[in-house]
Coordinates of C-alpha atoms in Angstrom, one line a residue:
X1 CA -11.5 -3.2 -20.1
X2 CA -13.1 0.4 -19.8
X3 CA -13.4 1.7 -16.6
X4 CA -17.2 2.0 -15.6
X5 CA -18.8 5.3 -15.7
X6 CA -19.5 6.1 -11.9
X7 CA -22.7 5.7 -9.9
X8 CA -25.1 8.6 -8.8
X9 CA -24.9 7.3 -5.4
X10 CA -22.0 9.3 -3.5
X11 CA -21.8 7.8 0.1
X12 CA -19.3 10.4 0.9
X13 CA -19.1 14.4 0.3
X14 CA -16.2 16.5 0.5
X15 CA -16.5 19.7 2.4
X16 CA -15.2 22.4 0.8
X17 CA -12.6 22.5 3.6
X18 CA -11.4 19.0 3.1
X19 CA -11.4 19.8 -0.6
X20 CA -9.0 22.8 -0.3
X21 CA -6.8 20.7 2.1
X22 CA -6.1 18.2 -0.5
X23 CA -5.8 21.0 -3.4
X24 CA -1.7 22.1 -4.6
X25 CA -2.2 25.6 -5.1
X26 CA -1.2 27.7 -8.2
X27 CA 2.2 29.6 -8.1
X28 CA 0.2 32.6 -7.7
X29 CA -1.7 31.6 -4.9
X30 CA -5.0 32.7 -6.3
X31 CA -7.1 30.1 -8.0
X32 CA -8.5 30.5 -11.5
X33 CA -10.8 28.0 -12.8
X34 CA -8.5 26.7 -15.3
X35 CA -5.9 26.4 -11.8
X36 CA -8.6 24.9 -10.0
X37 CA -9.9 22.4 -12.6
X38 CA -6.3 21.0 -12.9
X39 CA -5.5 21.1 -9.3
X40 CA -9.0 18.4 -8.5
X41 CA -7.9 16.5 -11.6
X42 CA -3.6 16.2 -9.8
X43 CA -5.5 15.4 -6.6
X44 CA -7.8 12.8 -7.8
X45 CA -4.8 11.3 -10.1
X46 CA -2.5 11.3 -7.1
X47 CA -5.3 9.7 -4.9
X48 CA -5.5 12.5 -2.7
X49 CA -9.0 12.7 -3.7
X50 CA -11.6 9.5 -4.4
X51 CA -13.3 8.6 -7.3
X52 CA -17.5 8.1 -6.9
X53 CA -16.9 11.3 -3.9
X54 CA -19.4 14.4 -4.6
X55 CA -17.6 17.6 -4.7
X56 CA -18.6 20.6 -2.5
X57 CA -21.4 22.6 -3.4
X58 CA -19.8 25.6 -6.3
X59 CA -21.0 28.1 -3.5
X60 CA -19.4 26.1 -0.7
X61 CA -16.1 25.9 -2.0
X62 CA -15.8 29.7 -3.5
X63 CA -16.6 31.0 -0.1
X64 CA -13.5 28.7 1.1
X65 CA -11.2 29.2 -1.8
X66 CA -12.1 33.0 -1.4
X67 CA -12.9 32.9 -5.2
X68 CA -16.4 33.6 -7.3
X69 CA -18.7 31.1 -7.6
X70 CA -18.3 31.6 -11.5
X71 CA -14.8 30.0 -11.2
X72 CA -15.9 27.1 -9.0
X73 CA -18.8 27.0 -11.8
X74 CA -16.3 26.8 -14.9
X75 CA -13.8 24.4 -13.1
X76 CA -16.2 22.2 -13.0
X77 CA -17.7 22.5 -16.3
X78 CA -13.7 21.5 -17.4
X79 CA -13.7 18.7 -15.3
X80 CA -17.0 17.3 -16.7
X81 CA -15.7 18.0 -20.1
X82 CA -12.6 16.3 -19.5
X83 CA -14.6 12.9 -17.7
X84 CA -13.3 13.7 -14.1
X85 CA -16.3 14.3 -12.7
X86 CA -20.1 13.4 -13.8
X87 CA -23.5 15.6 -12.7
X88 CA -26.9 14.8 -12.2
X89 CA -28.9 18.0 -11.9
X90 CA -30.4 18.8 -8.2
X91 CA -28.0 15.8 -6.6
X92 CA -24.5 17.2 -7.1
X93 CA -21.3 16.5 -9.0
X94 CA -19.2 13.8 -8.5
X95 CA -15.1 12.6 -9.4
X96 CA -14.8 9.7 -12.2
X97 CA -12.4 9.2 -14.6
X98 CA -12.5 9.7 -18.3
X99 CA -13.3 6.2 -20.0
X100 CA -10.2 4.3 -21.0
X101 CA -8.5 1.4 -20.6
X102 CA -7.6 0.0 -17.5
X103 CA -3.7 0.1 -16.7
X104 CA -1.7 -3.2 -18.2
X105 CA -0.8 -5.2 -15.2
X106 CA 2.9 -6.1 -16.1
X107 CA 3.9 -9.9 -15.6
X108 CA 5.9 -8.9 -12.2
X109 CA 5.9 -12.8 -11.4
X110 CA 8.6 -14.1 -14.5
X111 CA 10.9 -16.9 -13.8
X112 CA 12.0 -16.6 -17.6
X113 CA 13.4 -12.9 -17.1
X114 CA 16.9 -13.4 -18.5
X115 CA 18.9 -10.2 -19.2
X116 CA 16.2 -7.8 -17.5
X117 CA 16.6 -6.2 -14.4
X118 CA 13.1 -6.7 -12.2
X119 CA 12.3 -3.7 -10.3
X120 CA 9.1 -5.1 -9.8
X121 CA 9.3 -7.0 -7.0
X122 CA 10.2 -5.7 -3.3
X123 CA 11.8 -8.8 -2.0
X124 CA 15.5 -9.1 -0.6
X125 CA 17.2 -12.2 -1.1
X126 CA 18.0 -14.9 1.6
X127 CA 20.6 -14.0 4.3
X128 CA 22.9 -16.9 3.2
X129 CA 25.0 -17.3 6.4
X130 CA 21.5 -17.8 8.7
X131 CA 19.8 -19.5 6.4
X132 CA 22.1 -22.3 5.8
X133 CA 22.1 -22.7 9.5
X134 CA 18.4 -22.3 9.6
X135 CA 18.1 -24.9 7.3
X136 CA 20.7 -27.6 9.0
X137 CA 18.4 -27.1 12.4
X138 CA 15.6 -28.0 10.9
X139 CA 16.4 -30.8 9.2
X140 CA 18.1 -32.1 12.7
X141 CA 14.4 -31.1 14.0
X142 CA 12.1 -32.8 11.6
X143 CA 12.7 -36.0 12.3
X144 CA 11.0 -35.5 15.3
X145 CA 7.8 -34.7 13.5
X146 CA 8.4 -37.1 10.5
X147 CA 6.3 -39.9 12.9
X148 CA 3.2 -37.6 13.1
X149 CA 0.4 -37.0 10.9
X150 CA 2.5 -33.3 9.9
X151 CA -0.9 -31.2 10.1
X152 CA -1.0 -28.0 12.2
X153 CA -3.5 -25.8 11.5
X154 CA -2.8 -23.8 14.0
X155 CA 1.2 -23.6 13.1
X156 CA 3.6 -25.6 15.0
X157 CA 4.1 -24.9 18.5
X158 CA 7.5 -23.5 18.4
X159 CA 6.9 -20.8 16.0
X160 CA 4.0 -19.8 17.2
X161 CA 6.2 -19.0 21.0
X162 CA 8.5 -18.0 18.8
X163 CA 6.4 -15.4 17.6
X164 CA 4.2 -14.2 20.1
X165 CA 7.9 -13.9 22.5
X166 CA 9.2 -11.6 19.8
X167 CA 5.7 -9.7 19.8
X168 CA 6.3 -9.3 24.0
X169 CA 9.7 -8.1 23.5
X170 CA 8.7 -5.4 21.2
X171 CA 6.0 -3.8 23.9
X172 CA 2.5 -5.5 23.3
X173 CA 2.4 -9.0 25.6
X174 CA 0.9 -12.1 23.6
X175 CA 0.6 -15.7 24.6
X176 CA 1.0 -18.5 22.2
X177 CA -2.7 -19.0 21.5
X178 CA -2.7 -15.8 20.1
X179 CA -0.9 -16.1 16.7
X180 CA -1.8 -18.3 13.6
X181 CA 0.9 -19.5 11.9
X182 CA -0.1 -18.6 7.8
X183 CA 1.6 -19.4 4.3
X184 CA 3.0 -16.2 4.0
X185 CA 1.4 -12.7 4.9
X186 CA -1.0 -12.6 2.1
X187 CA -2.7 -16.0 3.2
X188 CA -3.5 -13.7 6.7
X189 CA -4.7 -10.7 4.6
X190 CA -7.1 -13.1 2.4
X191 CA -8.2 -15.0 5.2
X192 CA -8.8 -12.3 8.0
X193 CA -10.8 -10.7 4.4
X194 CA -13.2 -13.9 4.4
X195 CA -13.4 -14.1 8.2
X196 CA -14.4 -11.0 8.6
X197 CA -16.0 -9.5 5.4
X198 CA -19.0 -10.9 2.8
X199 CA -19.4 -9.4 0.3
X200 CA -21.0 -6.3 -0.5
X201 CA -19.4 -4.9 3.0
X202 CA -17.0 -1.9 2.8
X203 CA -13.8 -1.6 3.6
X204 CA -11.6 1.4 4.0
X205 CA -8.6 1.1 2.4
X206 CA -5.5 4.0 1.9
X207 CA -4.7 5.1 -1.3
X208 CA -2.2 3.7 -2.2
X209 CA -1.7 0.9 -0.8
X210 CA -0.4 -2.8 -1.4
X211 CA -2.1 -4.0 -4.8
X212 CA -2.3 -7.6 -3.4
X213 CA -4.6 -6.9 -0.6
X214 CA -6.5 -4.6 -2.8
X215 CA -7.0 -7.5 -5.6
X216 CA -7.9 -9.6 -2.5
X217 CA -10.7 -7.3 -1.8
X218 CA -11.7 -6.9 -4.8
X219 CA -11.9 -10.4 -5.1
X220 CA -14.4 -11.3 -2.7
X221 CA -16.6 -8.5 -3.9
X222 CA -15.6 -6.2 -0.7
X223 CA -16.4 -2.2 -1.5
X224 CA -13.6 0.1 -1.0
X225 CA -13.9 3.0 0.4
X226 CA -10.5 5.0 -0.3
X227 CA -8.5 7.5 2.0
X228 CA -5.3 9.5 1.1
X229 CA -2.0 9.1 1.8
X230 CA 0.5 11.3 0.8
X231 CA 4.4 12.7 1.1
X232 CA 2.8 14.4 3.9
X233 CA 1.2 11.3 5.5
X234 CA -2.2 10.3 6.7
X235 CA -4.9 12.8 7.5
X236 CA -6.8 11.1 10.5
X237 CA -9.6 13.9 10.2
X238 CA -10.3 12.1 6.7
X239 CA -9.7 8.9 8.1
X240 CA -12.3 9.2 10.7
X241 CA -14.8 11.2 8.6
X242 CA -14.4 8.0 6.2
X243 CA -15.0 6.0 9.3
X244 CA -18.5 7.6 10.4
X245 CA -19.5 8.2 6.9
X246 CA -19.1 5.2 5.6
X247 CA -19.0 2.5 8.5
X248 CA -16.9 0.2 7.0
X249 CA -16.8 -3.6 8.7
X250 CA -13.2 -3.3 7.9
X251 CA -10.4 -1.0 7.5
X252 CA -6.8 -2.3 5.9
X253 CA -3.5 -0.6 6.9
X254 CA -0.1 -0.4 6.1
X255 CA 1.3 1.9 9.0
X256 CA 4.7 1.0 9.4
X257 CA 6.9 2.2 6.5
X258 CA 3.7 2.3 4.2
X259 CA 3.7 0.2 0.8
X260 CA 4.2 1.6 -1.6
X261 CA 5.1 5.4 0.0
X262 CA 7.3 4.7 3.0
X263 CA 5.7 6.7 5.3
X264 CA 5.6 5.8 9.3
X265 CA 2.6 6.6 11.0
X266 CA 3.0 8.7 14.3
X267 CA 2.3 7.3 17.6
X268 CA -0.5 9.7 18.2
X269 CA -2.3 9.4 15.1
X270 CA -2.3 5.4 15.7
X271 CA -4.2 5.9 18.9
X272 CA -6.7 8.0 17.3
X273 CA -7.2 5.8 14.1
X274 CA -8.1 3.1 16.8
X275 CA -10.2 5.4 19.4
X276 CA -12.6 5.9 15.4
X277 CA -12.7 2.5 14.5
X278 CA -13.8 1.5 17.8
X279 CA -16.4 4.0 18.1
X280 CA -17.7 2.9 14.6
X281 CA -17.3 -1.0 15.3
X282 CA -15.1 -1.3 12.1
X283 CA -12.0 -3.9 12.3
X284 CA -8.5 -2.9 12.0
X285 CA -6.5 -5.3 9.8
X286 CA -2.9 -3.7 10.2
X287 CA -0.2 -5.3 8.1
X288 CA 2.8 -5.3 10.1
X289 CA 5.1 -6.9 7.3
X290 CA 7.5 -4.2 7.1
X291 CA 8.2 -3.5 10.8
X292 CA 11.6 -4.3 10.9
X293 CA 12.3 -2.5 7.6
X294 CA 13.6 0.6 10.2
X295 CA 16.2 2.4 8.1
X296 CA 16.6 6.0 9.7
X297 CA 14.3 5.8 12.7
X298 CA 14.0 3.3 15.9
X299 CA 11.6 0.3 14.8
X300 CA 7.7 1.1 15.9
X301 CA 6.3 -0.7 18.5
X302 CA 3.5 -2.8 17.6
X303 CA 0.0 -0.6 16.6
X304 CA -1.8 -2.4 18.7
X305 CA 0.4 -1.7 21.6
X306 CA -0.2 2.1 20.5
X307 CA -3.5 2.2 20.5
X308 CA -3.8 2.2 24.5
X309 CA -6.0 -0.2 26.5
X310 CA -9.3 -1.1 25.2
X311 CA -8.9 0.0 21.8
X312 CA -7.3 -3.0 20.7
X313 CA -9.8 -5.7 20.6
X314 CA -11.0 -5.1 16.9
X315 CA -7.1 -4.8 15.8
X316 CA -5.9 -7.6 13.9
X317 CA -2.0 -7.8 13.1
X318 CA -0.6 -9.4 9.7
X319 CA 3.4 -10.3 9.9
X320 CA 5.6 -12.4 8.2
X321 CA 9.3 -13.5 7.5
X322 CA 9.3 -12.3 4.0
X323 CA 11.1 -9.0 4.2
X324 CA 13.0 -9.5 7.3
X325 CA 14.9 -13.2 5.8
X326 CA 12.9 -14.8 2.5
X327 CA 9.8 -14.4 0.6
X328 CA 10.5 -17.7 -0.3
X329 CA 10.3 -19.5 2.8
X330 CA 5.9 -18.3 2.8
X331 CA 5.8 -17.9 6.4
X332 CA 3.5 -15.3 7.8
X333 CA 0.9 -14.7 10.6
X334 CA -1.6 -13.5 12.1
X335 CA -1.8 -11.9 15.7
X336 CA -5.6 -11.5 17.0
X337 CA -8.1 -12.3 20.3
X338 CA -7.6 -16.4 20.4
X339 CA -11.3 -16.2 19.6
X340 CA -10.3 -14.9 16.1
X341 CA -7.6 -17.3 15.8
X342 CA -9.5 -20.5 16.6
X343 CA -11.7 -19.1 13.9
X344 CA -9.3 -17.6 11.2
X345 CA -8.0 -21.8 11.7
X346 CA -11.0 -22.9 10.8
X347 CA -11.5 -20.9 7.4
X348 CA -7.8 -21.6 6.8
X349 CA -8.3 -25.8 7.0
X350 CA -10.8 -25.1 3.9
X351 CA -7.7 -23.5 1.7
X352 CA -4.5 -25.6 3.0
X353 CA -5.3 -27.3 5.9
X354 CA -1.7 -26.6 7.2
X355 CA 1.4 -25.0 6.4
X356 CA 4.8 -26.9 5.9
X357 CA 6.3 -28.3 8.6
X358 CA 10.1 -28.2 6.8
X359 CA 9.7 -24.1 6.3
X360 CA 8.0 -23.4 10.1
X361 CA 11.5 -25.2 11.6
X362 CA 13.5 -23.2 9.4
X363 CA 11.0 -19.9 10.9
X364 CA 11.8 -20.9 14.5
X365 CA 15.5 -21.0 13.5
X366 CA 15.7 -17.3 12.0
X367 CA 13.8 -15.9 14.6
X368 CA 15.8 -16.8 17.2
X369 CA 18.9 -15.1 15.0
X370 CA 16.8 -12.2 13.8
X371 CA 18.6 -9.9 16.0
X372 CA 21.5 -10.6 14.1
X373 CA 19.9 -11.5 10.5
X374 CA 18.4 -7.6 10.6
X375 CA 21.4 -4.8 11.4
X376 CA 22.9 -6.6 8.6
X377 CA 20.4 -6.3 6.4
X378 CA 19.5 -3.0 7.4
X379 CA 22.9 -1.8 6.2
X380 CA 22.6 -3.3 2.9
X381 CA 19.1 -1.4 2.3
X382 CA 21.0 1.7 3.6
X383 CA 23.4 1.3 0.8
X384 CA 21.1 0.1 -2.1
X385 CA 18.6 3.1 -1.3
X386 CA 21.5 5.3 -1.8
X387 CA 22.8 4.1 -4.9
X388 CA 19.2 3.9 -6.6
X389 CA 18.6 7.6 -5.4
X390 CA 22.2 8.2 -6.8
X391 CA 21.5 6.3 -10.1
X392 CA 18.5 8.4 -10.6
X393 CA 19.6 11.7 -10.0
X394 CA 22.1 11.4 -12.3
X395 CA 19.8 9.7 -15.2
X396 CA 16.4 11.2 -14.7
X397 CA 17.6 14.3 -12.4
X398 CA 13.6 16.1 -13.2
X399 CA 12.1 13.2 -11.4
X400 CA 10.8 13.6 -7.8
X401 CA 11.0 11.8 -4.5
X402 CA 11.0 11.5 -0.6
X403 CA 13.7 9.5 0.9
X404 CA 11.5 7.1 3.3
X405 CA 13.0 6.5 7.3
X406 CA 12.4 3.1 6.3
X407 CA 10.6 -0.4 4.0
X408 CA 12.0 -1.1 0.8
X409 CA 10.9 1.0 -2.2
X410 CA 11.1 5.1 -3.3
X411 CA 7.1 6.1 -4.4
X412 CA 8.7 8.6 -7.5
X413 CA 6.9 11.7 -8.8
X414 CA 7.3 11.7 -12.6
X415 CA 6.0 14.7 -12.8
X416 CA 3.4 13.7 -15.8
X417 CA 0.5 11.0 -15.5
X418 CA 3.2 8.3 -17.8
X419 CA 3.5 6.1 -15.7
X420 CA 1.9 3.2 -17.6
X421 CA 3.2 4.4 -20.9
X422 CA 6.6 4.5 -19.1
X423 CA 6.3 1.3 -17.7
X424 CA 5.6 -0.6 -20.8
X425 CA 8.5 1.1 -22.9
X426 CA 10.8 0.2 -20.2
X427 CA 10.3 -3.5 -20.8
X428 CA 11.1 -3.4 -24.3
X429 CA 14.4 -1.5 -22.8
X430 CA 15.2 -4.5 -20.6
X431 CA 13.7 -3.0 -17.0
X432 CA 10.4 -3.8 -15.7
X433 CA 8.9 -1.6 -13.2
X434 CA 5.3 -0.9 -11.5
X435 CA 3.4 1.9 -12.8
X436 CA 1.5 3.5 -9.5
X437 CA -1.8 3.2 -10.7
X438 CA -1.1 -0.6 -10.0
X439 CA -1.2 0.7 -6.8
X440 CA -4.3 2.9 -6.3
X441 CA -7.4 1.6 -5.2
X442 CA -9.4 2.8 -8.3
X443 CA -8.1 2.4 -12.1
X444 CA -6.2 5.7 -13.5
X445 CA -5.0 7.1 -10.7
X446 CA -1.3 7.9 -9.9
X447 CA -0.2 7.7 -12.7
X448 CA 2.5 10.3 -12.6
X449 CA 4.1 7.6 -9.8
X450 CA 6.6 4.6 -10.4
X451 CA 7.1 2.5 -7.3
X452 CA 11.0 1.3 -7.7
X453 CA 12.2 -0.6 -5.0
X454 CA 15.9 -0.9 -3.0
X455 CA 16.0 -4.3 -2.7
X456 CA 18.7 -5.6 -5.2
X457 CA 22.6 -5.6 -5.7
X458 CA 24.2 -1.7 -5.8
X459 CA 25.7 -1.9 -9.0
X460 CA 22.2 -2.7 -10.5
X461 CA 20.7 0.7 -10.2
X462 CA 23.2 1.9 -12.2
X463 CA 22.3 0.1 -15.8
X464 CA 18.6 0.2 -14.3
X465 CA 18.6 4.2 -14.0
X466 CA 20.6 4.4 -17.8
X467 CA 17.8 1.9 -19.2
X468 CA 14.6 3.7 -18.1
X469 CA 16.1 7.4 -19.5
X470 CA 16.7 5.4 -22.4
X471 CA 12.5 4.6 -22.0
X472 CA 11.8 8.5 -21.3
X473 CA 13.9 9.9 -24.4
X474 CA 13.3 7.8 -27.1
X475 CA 9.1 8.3 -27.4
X476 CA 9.7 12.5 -28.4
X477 CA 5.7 13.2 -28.2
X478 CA 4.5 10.0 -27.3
X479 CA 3.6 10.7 -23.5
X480 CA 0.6 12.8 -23.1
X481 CA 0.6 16.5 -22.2
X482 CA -0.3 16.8 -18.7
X483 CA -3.0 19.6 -19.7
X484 CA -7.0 18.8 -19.4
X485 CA -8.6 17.4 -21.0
X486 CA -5.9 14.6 -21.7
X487 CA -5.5 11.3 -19.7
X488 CA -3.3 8.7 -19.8
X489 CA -4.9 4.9 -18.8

């Protein structure tokens, strides 16, 4: 599928400060248009920088970059060349993308994998100790439930002051009525999405983020209005510029140990994310899922116990047992206003009418031995993180990477928009791995990233690491060269 040319109808403008914020300069610290031309095009594949955003005004951004306005004039003439950014005269220039084809979404979900190593997915496997317990307790439970009708919309009563305890521990009191008991996380995400949004509304979403909720949005026709983040983090003074321009009715976040990067969001930045949205009446849908992922740093407390008093009455918390004990088990929630909940219950009878009982008894048992389910598995991510870093230094030693204080996964710098190309190859070499323009809000971007998670046995990474050098080496001048005007879909 080509990816559509853009639309003349920029609803954001960079400033030429903003636009030299997000800019890598050249090793020689002075920009020539060539530099310059490449340095938008690294932003805007990295998702630094938006696609459909108007650019600066040429004499704008000179005056910031300290450079001529012929420069500004002739990196932009290269971009348009090239297809990263379109003009209409008298209205400005915008970013876009070269027309392609969209990235090839790799079959992630294979039950048939046999002899290939699935780096795809960033899911742990049950703690077997706790979970054969967990599983004996509930089936000595159920029987109390087997004479009832087994429908809880709501979840059962348990879990849910099972949950909202653990969510009063942690530093941000909630009662029982407070929490909807989901089938998984991604049921919250999708349902808060139809509560909440129709389509045609915008929502602000970072870039990247979690390509579920993104195809969730995109599925019920939601815009998406992008923000960065980066090795370095979020840049609230985009975020709330995004905010005012844009007024989206919601914004989706992954603060704690950000999917796919791995970065933690500081305290203070949390209570100003919430002080914008409140100002601008936008909803905060803050995916909590990782939480407990807390390798090198204390565990957050909730974000809506950062954001202070009054700000968090439009924050609405996503959580689930998937990371912490079993994607299999599909428990998840949501933690809102009991107004929200009663409603968020009501859209959720039209999709399942309930959740399993069997799998909610089996919840209440692990969270009440989560305190001892996590250190353990905390440890274990410790060691697998080390042995893929390991693994990949050895194999791959020019590729790039932040170690994350915590989640599941290392967001790696190829160094070269190959990502796709990469991840395709690396099938046929028994791997399969996620290309990061799976992960970017608009097609084409990040595609010099390979999300690769931490998740599986130590002495994997080691065959894994040998098999995707095996991918890099054996296509001599098959990747494209990094230089405009090429592009790799």
């Amino acid at each position: 599928m080509a990816v559509a040319r853009v639309v003349h109808t920029a609803d954001r403008t960079l400033t030429g400060r903003q636009l030299a914020s997000l800019l890598t300069p050249p090793p020689e610290g002075r920009f020539g248009y060539r530099e310059l031309a490449r340095a938008v095009r690294e932003a805007l594949l990295d998702g630094r920088v938006a696609l459909r955003l108007r650019l600066p005004a040429e004499r704008e951004l000179a005056a910031v970059l300290l450079v001529s306005r012929t420069t500004v004039t002739g990196a932009y003439d290269l971009l348009r060349e090239s297809g990263y950014a379109h003009s209409r005269r008298g209205a400005g220039t915008w970013t876009a993308l070269p027309d392609g084809q969209a990235p090839t979404v790799l079959g992630a979900f294979q039950d048939d994998a046999g002899s290939t190593i699935d780096l795809a997915l960033a899911a742990p496997h049950a703690p077997e100790e706790e979970f054969s317990a967990a599983l004996a307790a509930a089936a000595a439970e159920l029987p109390r439930y087997a004479g009832s009708q087994g429908y809880h919309p709501y979840g059962l009563p348990a879990l849910r002051a099972a949950i909202a305890e653990r969510y009063t521990a942690r530093g941000l009191p909630t009662l029982p009525e407070q929490i909807l008991v989901t089938t998984g996380a991604q049921q919250a995400v999708s349902l808060v999405l139809t509560l909440l949004g129709r389509a045609g509304d915008r929502v602000l979403a970072e870039n990247p983020s979690y390509t579920n909720a993104l195809d969730a949005m995109r599925g019920r026709m939601l815009r998406v209005t992008p923000v960065p983040v980066t090795e370095a983090g979020w840049d609230t003074g985009l975020v709330d510029a995004a905010l005012r321009q844009t007024a989206p009715r919601l914004a989706y976040l992954i603060p704690d140990f950000h999917n796919p990067t791995g970065r933690l969001m500081p305290t203070e930045q949390r209570r100003e994310l919430a002080r914008s949205a409140r100002a601008t009446g936008t909803w905060l849908v803050v995916d909590e899922t990782l939480t407990d992922m807390a390798l090198d740093v204390p565990a957050p407390l909730p974000f809506a116990a950062a954001a202070g008093g009054g700000d968090g009455e439009q924050i609405v918390s996503v959580g689930s047992l998937s990371k912490s004990c079993w994607g299999g088990l599909r428990v998840g929630w949501v933690r809102a206003a009991s107004r929200v909940v009663t409603e968020l219950a009501r859209v959720r009878i039209t999709a399942d009418l309930s959740g399993s009982v069997l799998d909610q008894l089996v919840a209440v048992a692990l969270m009440g031995r989560l305190d001892e389910i996590l250190p353990r598995r905390l440890d274990e991510l410790r060691l697998r993180r080390s042995a893929l870093s390991d693994a990949l230094a050895r194999h791959v030693p020019e590729w790039r990477w932040a170690v994350p204080p915590g989640g599941m996964c290392l967001w790696i710098d190829l160094g070269r928009p190959v990502a796709s190309s990469l991840a395709a190859r690396a099938l046929r070499h028994g791997v399969r791995v996620e290309g990061g323009a799976r992960f970017g809000v608009d097609p084409g971007t990040h595609e010099h990233r390979l999300r690769i998670p931490f998740t599986l046995p130590v002495d994997v990474y080691e065959p894994a690491a040998e098999r995707l050098a095996a991918a890099l080496e054996g296509a001599p001048g098959h990747f494209a060269d990094p230089a405009l005007p090429d592009w790799v879909a």
